[in-house]
Structure formats: C-alpha cells, structure tokens
PDB file of C-alpha atoms in Angstrom:
ATOM      1  CA  MET A   1     -17.229  15.574  26.677  1.00  0.00           C
ATOM      2  CA  ALA A   2     -20.375  13.401  26.550  1.00  0.00           C
ATOM      3  CA  LEU A   3     -23.557  14.615  27.280  1.00  0.00           C
ATOM      4  CA  TRP A   4     -25.776  12.390  29.626  1.00  0.00           C
ATOM      5  CA  VAL A   5     -29.514  12.379  29.412  1.00  0.00           C
ATOM      6  CA  LEU A   6     -31.587  11.633  32.389  1.00  0.00           C
ATOM      7  CA  PRO A   7     -33.348   8.707  32.382  1.00  0.00           C
ATOM      8  CA  GLU A   8     -37.280  10.269  31.936  1.00  0.00           C
ATOM      9  CA  ALA A   9     -36.199  11.741  29.003  1.00  0.00           C
ATOM     10  CA  VAL A  10     -34.973   8.809  27.198  1.00  0.00           C
ATOM     11  CA  SER A  11     -38.482   7.906  26.531  1.00  0.00           C
ATOM     12  CA  ARG A  12     -38.244  11.117  24.175  1.00  0.00           C
ATOM     13  CA  ILE A  13     -34.933  10.311  22.216  1.00  0.00           C
ATOM     14  CA  ASP A  14     -34.205   8.017  19.402  1.00  0.00           C
ATOM     15  CA  VAL A  15     -31.533   5.609  21.069  1.00  0.00           C
ATOM     16  CA  GLY A  16     -29.911   5.222  17.514  1.00  0.00           C
ATOM     17  CA  PRO A  17     -26.821   3.588  17.173  1.00  0.00           C
ATOM     18  CA  ASN A  18     -24.454   6.412  18.277  1.00  0.00           C
ATOM     19  CA  CYS A  19     -25.697   5.999  21.441  1.00  0.00           C
ATOM     20  CA  THR A  20     -24.531   3.935  24.375  1.00  0.00           C
ATOM     21  CA  GLU A  21     -26.450   2.814  27.063  1.00  0.00           C
ATOM     22  CA  THR A  22     -24.857   3.181  30.564  1.00  0.00           C
ATOM     23  CA  GLY A  23     -27.081   1.825  33.295  1.00  0.00           C
ATOM     24  CA  ASP A  24     -30.394   4.532  33.885  1.00  0.00           C
ATOM     25  CA  LEU A  25     -28.141   6.952  31.488  1.00  0.00           C
ATOM     26  CA  VAL A  26     -27.740   7.101  27.729  1.00  0.00           C
ATOM     27  CA  ARG A  27     -24.482   8.644  26.552  1.00  0.00           C
ATOM     28  CA  ARG A  28     -23.862   9.858  23.152  1.00  0.00           C
ATOM     29  CA  GLU A  29     -19.991  10.293  22.533  1.00  0.00           C
ATOM     30  CA  PRO A  30     -18.468  13.564  20.254  1.00  0.00           C
ATOM     31  CA  LEU A  31     -16.492  12.021  17.059  1.00  0.00           C
ATOM     32  CA  ASP A  32     -13.273  13.924  15.704  1.00  0.00           C
ATOM     33  CA  ARG A  33     -11.002  12.885  13.076  1.00  0.00           C
ATOM     34  CA  GLU A  34      -8.849  11.017  15.646  1.00  0.00           C
ATOM     35  CA  THR A  35     -11.169   9.301  16.926  1.00  0.00           C
ATOM     36  CA  ILE A  36     -12.535   8.198  13.738  1.00  0.00           C
ATOM     37  CA  ILE A  37      -8.678   6.849  12.938  1.00  0.00           C
ATOM     38  CA  ASP A  38      -8.909   5.188  16.107  1.00  0.00           C
ATOM     39  CA  ALA A  39     -11.760   3.321  15.189  1.00  0.00           C
ATOM     40  CA  ALA A  40     -10.469   2.337  11.609  1.00  0.00           C
ATOM     41  CA  MET A  41      -7.482   0.848  12.967  1.00  0.00           C
ATOM     42  CA  ALA A  42      -9.120  -0.931  15.165  1.00  0.00           C
ATOM     43  CA  LEU A  43     -11.747  -2.187  12.188  1.00  0.00           C
ATOM     44  CA  ALA A  44      -8.554  -2.560   9.669  1.00  0.00           C
ATOM     45  CA  ASP A  45      -6.614  -4.749  12.550  1.00  0.00           C
ATOM     46  CA  ARG A  46      -9.470  -7.051  13.429  1.00  0.00           C
ATOM     47  CA  ASP A  47     -11.057  -7.747   9.861  1.00  0.00           C
ATOM     48  CA  GLY A  48      -8.820  -6.372   7.517  1.00  0.00           C
ATOM     49  CA  LEU A  49      -8.647  -3.679   5.176  1.00  0.00           C
ATOM     50  CA  ASP A  50     -11.287  -4.538   2.621  1.00  0.00           C
ATOM     51  CA  ARG A  51     -14.086  -5.381   5.580  1.00  0.00           C
ATOM     52  CA  LEU A  52     -13.127  -0.820   6.390  1.00  0.00           C
ATOM     53  CA  THR A  53     -15.892   0.445   4.641  1.00  0.00           C
ATOM     54  CA  MET A  54     -17.488   4.171   5.751  1.00  0.00           C
ATOM     55  CA  ARG A  55     -20.565   2.174   6.687  1.00  0.00           C
ATOM     56  CA  ALA A  56     -18.840  -0.284   8.275  1.00  0.00           C
ATOM     57  CA  LEU A  57     -16.552   2.493  10.363  1.00  0.00           C
ATOM     58  CA  GLY A  58     -20.243   4.058  11.087  1.00  0.00           C
ATOM     59  CA  SER A  59     -21.350   1.025  13.010  1.00  0.00           C
ATOM     60  CA  GLU A  60     -18.058   0.443  14.553  1.00  0.00           C
ATOM     61  CA  LEU A  61     -18.134   4.341  16.157  1.00  0.00           C
ATOM     62  CA  GLY A  62     -22.090   3.810  16.211  1.00  0.00           C
ATOM     63  CA  VAL A  63     -23.211   6.516  13.772  1.00  0.00           C
ATOM     64  CA  GLU A  64     -24.790   6.804  10.507  1.00  0.00           C
ATOM     65  CA  ALA A  65     -21.832   6.801   7.941  1.00  0.00           C
ATOM     66  CA  PRO A  66     -22.845  10.948   6.616  1.00  0.00           C
ATOM     67  CA  SER A  67     -21.432  11.733   9.922  1.00  0.00           C
ATOM     68  CA  LEU A  68     -18.169  11.130   9.517  1.00  0.00           C
ATOM     69  CA  TYR A  69     -17.902  13.240   6.570  1.00  0.00           C
ATOM     70  CA  LYS A  70     -18.072  16.263   8.683  1.00  0.00           C
ATOM     71  CA  HIS A  71     -14.600  15.122  10.110  1.00  0.00           C
ATOM     72  CA  VAL A  72     -12.890  13.107   7.324  1.00  0.00           C
ATOM     73  CA  GLN A  73     -13.411  13.836   3.562  1.00  0.00           C
ATOM     74  CA  GLY A  74     -13.756  10.333   2.984  1.00  0.00           C
ATOM     75  CA  LYS A  75     -11.750   6.998   2.512  1.00  0.00           C
ATOM     76  CA  GLU A  76      -8.691   7.587   1.145  1.00  0.00           C
ATOM     77  CA  ASP A  77      -8.434  10.440   4.021  1.00  0.00           C
ATOM     78  CA  ILE A  78      -8.871   7.381   6.492  1.00  0.00           C
ATOM     79  CA  LEU A  79      -6.431   5.504   4.237  1.00  0.00           C
ATOM     80  CA  ASP A  80      -3.929   8.041   4.977  1.00  0.00           C
ATOM     81  CA  GLY A  81      -4.714   8.645   8.457  1.00  0.00           C
ATOM     82  CA  LEU A  82      -3.610   4.797   9.452  1.00  0.00           C
ATOM     83  CA  THR A  83      -0.120   5.003   7.314  1.00  0.00           C
ATOM     84  CA  ASP A  84       0.293   8.194   9.365  1.00  0.00           C
ATOM     85  CA  ARG A  85      -0.334   6.412  12.419  1.00  0.00           C
ATOM     86  CA  VAL A  86       2.145   3.596  11.701  1.00  0.00           C
ATOM     87  CA  TYR A  87       4.734   6.212  10.851  1.00  0.00           C
ATOM     88  CA  ALA A  88       4.245   8.295  13.814  1.00  0.00           C
ATOM     89  CA  ALA A  89       4.666   4.908  16.015  1.00  0.00           C
ATOM     90  CA  ILE A  90       8.379   5.093  14.786  1.00  0.00           C
ATOM     91  CA  GLU A  91      10.937   6.572  17.464  1.00  0.00           C
ATOM     92  CA  VAL A  92      14.627   5.989  17.165  1.00  0.00           C
ATOM     93  CA  GLY A  93      15.876   7.771  20.030  1.00  0.00           C
ATOM     94  CA  GLY A  94      18.265  11.164  20.230  1.00  0.00           C
ATOM     95  CA  ARG A  95      20.993  11.701  17.361  1.00  0.00           C
ATOM     96  CA  ASP A  96      23.975  11.125  19.733  1.00  0.00           C
ATOM     97  CA  GLN A  97      23.962   7.629  19.106  1.00  0.00           C
ATOM     98  CA  PRO A  98      26.064   7.121  15.829  1.00  0.00           C
ATOM     99  CA  TRP A  99      24.916   6.487  12.652  1.00  0.00           C
ATOM    100  CA  PRO A 100      24.811   2.818  12.019  1.00  0.00           C
ATOM    101  CA  ASP A 101      22.819   2.417  14.997  1.00  0.00           C
ATOM    102  CA  ARG A 102      20.279   4.713  14.429  1.00  0.00           C
ATOM    103  CA  VAL A 103      20.267   2.973  10.852  1.00  0.00           C
ATOM    104  CA  ARG A 104      19.134  -0.382  12.728  1.00  0.00           C
ATOM    105  CA  ARG A 105      16.818   1.166  15.458  1.00  0.00           C
ATOM    106  CA  TYR A 106      15.208   3.241  12.534  1.00  0.00           C
ATOM    107  CA  ALA A 107      14.801  -0.375  10.254  1.00  0.00           C
ATOM    108  CA  THR A 108      14.133  -2.546  13.169  1.00  0.00           C
ATOM    109  CA  ALA A 109      10.852   0.459  14.625  1.00  0.00           C
ATOM    110  CA  LEU A 110       9.459   0.682  10.816  1.00  0.00           C
ATOM    111  CA  ARG A 111       9.335  -3.724  11.030  1.00  0.00           C
ATOM    112  CA  ARG A 112       7.959  -3.083  14.394  1.00  0.00           C
ATOM    113  CA  ALA A 113       5.213  -0.628  13.671  1.00  0.00           C
ATOM    114  CA  LEU A 114       4.152  -2.782  10.683  1.00  0.00           C
ATOM    115  CA  LEU A 115       3.983  -6.253  12.435  1.00  0.00           C
ATOM    116  CA  ASP A 116       1.822  -4.851  15.469  1.00  0.00           C
ATOM    117  CA  HIS A 117      -0.710  -4.138  12.437  1.00  0.00           C
ATOM    118  CA  PRO A 118      -0.308  -6.331  10.086  1.00  0.00           C
ATOM    119  CA  ASN A 119      -3.067  -5.832   8.086  1.00  0.00           C
ATOM    120  CA  LEU A 120      -1.812  -2.199   7.220  1.00  0.00           C
ATOM    121  CA  ALA A 121       1.284  -3.646   6.044  1.00  0.00           C
ATOM    122  CA  PRO A 122       0.470  -3.309   2.314  1.00  0.00           C
ATOM    123  CA  LEU A 123      -1.627  -0.413   2.703  1.00  0.00           C
ATOM    124  CA  VAL A 124       1.959   1.408   3.823  1.00  0.00           C
ATOM    125  CA  ALA A 125       4.150  -0.428   1.497  1.00  0.00           C
ATOM    126  CA  THR A 126       2.101   0.843  -1.516  1.00  0.00           C
ATOM    127  CA  ARG A 127       0.681   4.520  -0.084  1.00  0.00           C
ATOM    128  CA  PRO A 128       3.011   7.383  -0.065  1.00  0.00           C
ATOM    129  CA  ILE A 129       1.247  10.015   1.634  1.00  0.00           C
ATOM    130  CA  PHE A 130       2.705  13.586   2.707  1.00  0.00           C
ATOM    131  CA  SER A 131       1.494  14.600   5.982  1.00  0.00           C
ATOM    132  CA  THR A 132       3.629  16.425   9.107  1.00  0.00           C
ATOM    133  CA  THR A 133       4.421  13.057  10.560  1.00  0.00           C
ATOM    134  CA  THR A 134       6.113  11.614   7.458  1.00  0.00           C
ATOM    135  CA  LEU A 135       7.396  14.752   5.952  1.00  0.00           C
ATOM    136  CA  THR A 136       9.534  14.495   9.247  1.00  0.00           C
ATOM    137  CA  VAL A 137      10.653  11.231   9.764  1.00  0.00           C
ATOM    138  CA  LEU A 138      11.679  11.855   5.851  1.00  0.00           C
ATOM    139  CA  GLU A 139      13.699  15.102   6.374  1.00  0.00           C
ATOM    140  CA  ASN A 140      15.578  13.957   9.268  1.00  0.00           C
ATOM    141  CA  ALA A 141      16.318  10.351   7.770  1.00  0.00           C
ATOM    142  CA  LEU A 142      17.658  12.953   4.578  1.00  0.00           C
ATOM    143  CA  GLY A 143      19.405  15.481   7.199  1.00  0.00           C
ATOM    144  CA  GLU A 144      20.926  12.548   8.785  1.00  0.00           C
ATOM    145  CA  LEU A 145      22.200  10.924   5.695  1.00  0.00           C
ATOM    146  CA  VAL A 146      23.595  14.149   4.495  1.00  0.00           C
ATOM    147  CA  ALA A 147      25.585  15.186   7.419  1.00  0.00           C
ATOM    148  CA  ILE A 148      27.583  11.787   7.460  1.00  0.00           C
ATOM    149  CA  GLY A 149      28.888  12.922   3.817  1.00  0.00           C
ATOM    150  CA  LEU A 150      26.043  11.501   1.539  1.00  0.00           C
ATOM    151  CA  ASP A 151      24.834  13.921  -1.209  1.00  0.00           C
ATOM    152  CA  GLN A 152      21.577  14.378  -1.512  1.00  0.00           C
ATOM    153  CA  PRO A 153      20.708  11.618  -4.725  1.00  0.00           C
ATOM    154  CA  ARG A 154      22.297   8.635  -2.823  1.00  0.00           C
ATOM    155  CA  SER A 155      20.441   9.838   0.635  1.00  0.00           C
ATOM    156  CA  VAL A 156      17.438   9.775  -1.386  1.00  0.00           C
ATOM    157  CA  TYR A 157      18.276   5.974  -2.471  1.00  0.00           C
ATOM    158  CA  THR A 158      19.194   4.769   0.961  1.00  0.00           C
ATOM    159  CA  VAL A 159      15.680   5.550   2.193  1.00  0.00           C
ATOM    160  CA  ASP A 160      14.018   4.400  -0.084  1.00  0.00           C
ATOM    161  CA  VAL A 161      16.377   1.393  -0.297  1.00  0.00           C
ATOM    162  CA  LEU A 162      15.781   0.894   3.684  1.00  0.00           C
ATOM    163  CA  VAL A 163      12.458   1.590   3.821  1.00  0.00           C
ATOM    164  CA  SER A 164      11.465  -1.013   0.381  1.00  0.00           C
ATOM    165  CA  PHE A 165      13.393  -3.322   2.242  1.00  0.00           C
ATOM    166  CA  VAL A 166      11.575  -3.024   5.286  1.00  0.00           C
ATOM    167  CA  THR A 167       8.229  -3.540   4.155  1.00  0.00           C
ATOM    168  CA  GLY A 168       9.122  -5.940   2.006  1.00  0.00           C
ATOM    169  CA  HIS A 169      10.498  -8.097   4.167  1.00  0.00           C
ATOM    170  CA  VAL A 170       7.362  -7.439   6.587  1.00  0.00           C
ATOM    171  CA  LEU A 171       5.701  -8.476   3.828  1.00  0.00           C
ATOM    172  CA  SER A 172       7.085 -11.651   2.803  1.00  0.00           C
ATOM    173  CA  GLU A 173       6.904 -12.829   6.679  1.00  0.00           C
ATOM    174  CA  LEU A 174       3.452 -12.073   6.588  1.00  0.00           C
ATOM    175  CA  ALA A 175       3.239 -14.255   3.499  1.00  0.00           C
ATOM    176  CA  ALA A 176       5.106 -17.057   4.714  1.00  0.00           C
ATOM    177  CA  PHE A 177       2.839 -16.750   8.152  1.00  0.00           C
ATOM    178  CA  GLU A 178      -0.199 -16.856   6.764  1.00  0.00           C
ATOM    179  CA  ALA A 179       0.647 -19.752   4.303  1.00  0.00           C
ATOM    180  CA  GLY A 180       1.827 -22.309   7.051  1.00  0.00           C
ATOM    181  CA  LEU A 181       5.317 -22.618   5.731  1.00  0.00           C
ATOM    182  CA  ASP A 182       6.395 -24.467   8.203  1.00  0.00           C
ATOM    183  CA  PRO A 183       9.789 -26.784   8.582  1.00  0.00           C
ATOM    184  CA  ALA A 184       8.095 -30.170   7.717  1.00  0.00           C
ATOM    185  CA  ILE A 185       6.186 -29.338   5.419  1.00  0.00           C
ATOM    186  CA  LEU A 186       9.360 -27.352   3.268  1.00  0.00           C
ATOM    187  CA  ALA A 187      11.347 -30.812   3.874  1.00  0.00           C
ATOM    188  CA  LYS A 188       8.209 -32.600   2.465  1.00  0.00           C
ATOM    189  CA  THR A 189       8.521 -30.208  -0.514  1.00  0.00           C
ATOM    190  CA  ARG A 190      12.803 -30.927  -0.508  1.00  0.00           C
ATOM    191  CA  HIS A 191      13.003 -34.690  -0.947  1.00  0.00           C
ATOM    192  CA  MET A 192      10.272 -33.895  -3.687  1.00  0.00           C
ATOM    193  CA  LEU A 193      13.022 -32.393  -6.426  1.00  0.00           C
ATOM    194  CA  PRO A 194      15.378 -34.175  -7.938  1.00  0.00           C
ATOM    195  CA  GLU A 195      18.730 -34.183  -6.260  1.00  0.00           C
ATOM    196  CA  ASP A 196      20.732 -33.529  -9.678  1.00  0.00           C
ATOM    197  CA  GLN A 197      19.263 -30.358 -10.825  1.00  0.00           C
ATOM    198  CA  TYR A 198      18.357 -28.611  -7.323  1.00  0.00           C
ATOM    199  CA  ARG A 199      21.149 -29.705  -5.113  1.00  0.00           C
ATOM    200  CA  LEU A 200      21.207 -26.554  -3.246  1.00  0.00           C
ATOM    201  CA  VAL A 201      18.172 -25.989  -3.096  1.00  0.00           C
ATOM    202  CA  ARG A 202      17.547 -29.134  -1.580  1.00  0.00           C
ATOM    203  CA  GLU A 203      19.752 -28.383   1.098  1.00  0.00           C
ATOM    204  CA  ALA A 204      18.730 -24.888   1.741  1.00  0.00           C
ATOM    205  CA  LEU A 205      14.517 -25.983   1.929  1.00  0.00           C
ATOM    206  CA  GLY A 206      13.512 -26.522   5.168  1.00  0.00           C
ATOM    207  CA  SER A 207      16.645 -27.705   6.381  1.00  0.00           C
ATOM    208  CA  SER A 208      16.515 -25.794   9.193  1.00  0.00           C
ATOM    209  CA  PRO A 209      14.191 -22.999  10.379  1.00  0.00           C
ATOM    210  CA  VAL A 210      13.957 -19.732   9.245  1.00  0.00           C
ATOM    211  CA  ASN A 211      14.887 -16.985  11.968  1.00  0.00           C
ATOM    212  CA  ARG A 212      13.215 -13.848  10.585  1.00  0.00           C
ATOM    213  CA  ASP A 213      14.731 -11.655  13.035  1.00  0.00           C
ATOM    214  CA  GLU A 214      18.221 -12.989  12.472  1.00  0.00           C
ATOM    215  CA  GLU A 215      17.094 -12.692   8.432  1.00  0.00           C
ATOM    216  CA  PHE A 216      16.275  -9.217   8.881  1.00  0.00           C
ATOM    217  CA  ALA A 217      18.952  -7.939  11.158  1.00  0.00           C
ATOM    218  CA  PHE A 218      21.466  -9.422   8.522  1.00  0.00           C
ATOM    219  CA  GLY A 219      19.778  -7.422   5.709  1.00  0.00           C
ATOM    220  CA  VAL A 220      20.043  -4.757   7.550  1.00  0.00           C
ATOM    221  CA  GLU A 221      24.006  -5.183   7.653  1.00  0.00           C
ATOM    222  CA  LEU A 222      23.763  -5.597   3.901  1.00  0.00           C
ATOM    223  CA  ILE A 223      22.389  -1.927   3.977  1.00  0.00           C
ATOM    224  CA  ILE A 224      25.419  -0.295   6.391  1.00  0.00           C
ATOM    225  CA  ASP A 225      27.790  -2.153   4.739  1.00  0.00           C
ATOM    226  CA  GLY A 226      27.249  -0.370   1.297  1.00  0.00           C
ATOM    227  CA  LEU A 227      27.126   3.037   3.247  1.00  0.00           C
ATOM    228  CA  HIS A 228      29.978   2.284   4.531  1.00  0.00           C
ATOM    229  CA  ARG A 229      31.835   1.463   1.811  1.00  0.00           C
ATOM    230  CA  LEU A 230      30.086   4.502  -0.181  1.00  0.00           C
ATOM    231  CA  LEU A 231      30.978   6.419   2.853  1.00  0.00           C
ATOM    232  CA  ALA A 232      34.768   5.341   1.875  1.00  0.00           C
ATOM    233  CA  GLU A 233      34.906   6.166  -1.277  1.00  0.00           C
ATOM    234  CA  SER A 234      33.478   9.659  -0.983  1.00  0.00           C
TER     235      SER A 234
END
C-alpha cells in the first residue's frame, strides 16, 4: 500500500530518490524482496549483469543502497533470486503426456526462459542454487525419469546432460548473434580456406543459414534416442 502525502506537507518532506511525484502528490512505494528482484531483472535485462550493483539497483528503485539490505542479504542473494525466476518460468504441463514429449517441453521451456532474458543465461548456466523452485523442478524431473525405468544415477546424468545441452546451446546462439556471424561473412571465410585441406568445412561453413530451432530440436532428439536405448537395455 502506497503512502500518499498531502501537497501542503511536501515542503516539510525531503523528496529523495525513493519518492515519486504524481501530480500534486508524492508517493513512497514499499519495498520487499520480490519488488527488488523484479527491479534487478529489469536492470539486468536492460544494462547487463555487469551493471547490476547494489547502488545501481537502489537507484533503479529510488532508494539508497543500504535500504535494500533490510529485504535481501546482498548481491549474491539477488543473483540467486534471478536464477530462481528463470526456473520458475518453466512450465511443462501435466504428466499425462508421454515422457519423450515432456522432455521436449522441458528443454524448450528452459531455452525459451533463457532467450527471454539473454543477459541472465551465463548466470543460470554457472550458478547452481538450492531454492524451493529449483529443488521442485529437480525432484519432479528425477521422479519422472525413475518412473520410466532409469536408475537413480542415470536419472541424475540425464538431467545434467539435458540442462547442460540447453544452456550451452543458448550461450552459443547468443554468442553467434553478438558476433554477427551472418551467412555472407561465413561464406567469405569459407572461400579463404584451402580446399585440399578443409573440403568438408568449406562445404558446411556458410553454405546455408543455420536454423537454430531445428538444430536445437535435433540435439534434444539425440538425447531422447539415447534414453530409448538405455530403457531398451534395462
């Protein structure tokens, strides 16, 4: 609930950066952890993780940085909150679907969540956290893999491989986008390579645009095919 101050009282109030003028009123918005994480995600999406500091976040929210510590433990806590938000966006639907479809949906949902927040992709790829959200996702994934017939160690391997593939693919997509590797540049590079040494590379490099959606789906199918083989051998 906002605190509204009458205009005649404004002259007695220090209208600091944590106040917002709206017409003749001054509004002071309350802070909580979720509001801070919201602002941190907006700042990271806009300016990048390297610009996410407690001071910058305080400025984003219109408060002094020390005020944030009443609601979060510090920047590490905020980074955990951002990672948690990405995993919270993953929705794979009900368990009435065949397990291969659920693997596809999980992989696609994680990729989509990372591409929606590209500046957070390196964070999620390198920052394991133990929150209610991530533990629930992990517990459900392991439970489904055990239910279809995998043992516990191979279930863990499967989750690790799938998450590593998705995050790695997304990082590769983002790196290629930032580097501006369009087909014309790749084709020019191809013609600079000695044909007698790199025939296959020349044929592949820049010969056609890379469809990252198809490439991603192909990788997921390789994982699913491997699971089918393991289950057949069990």
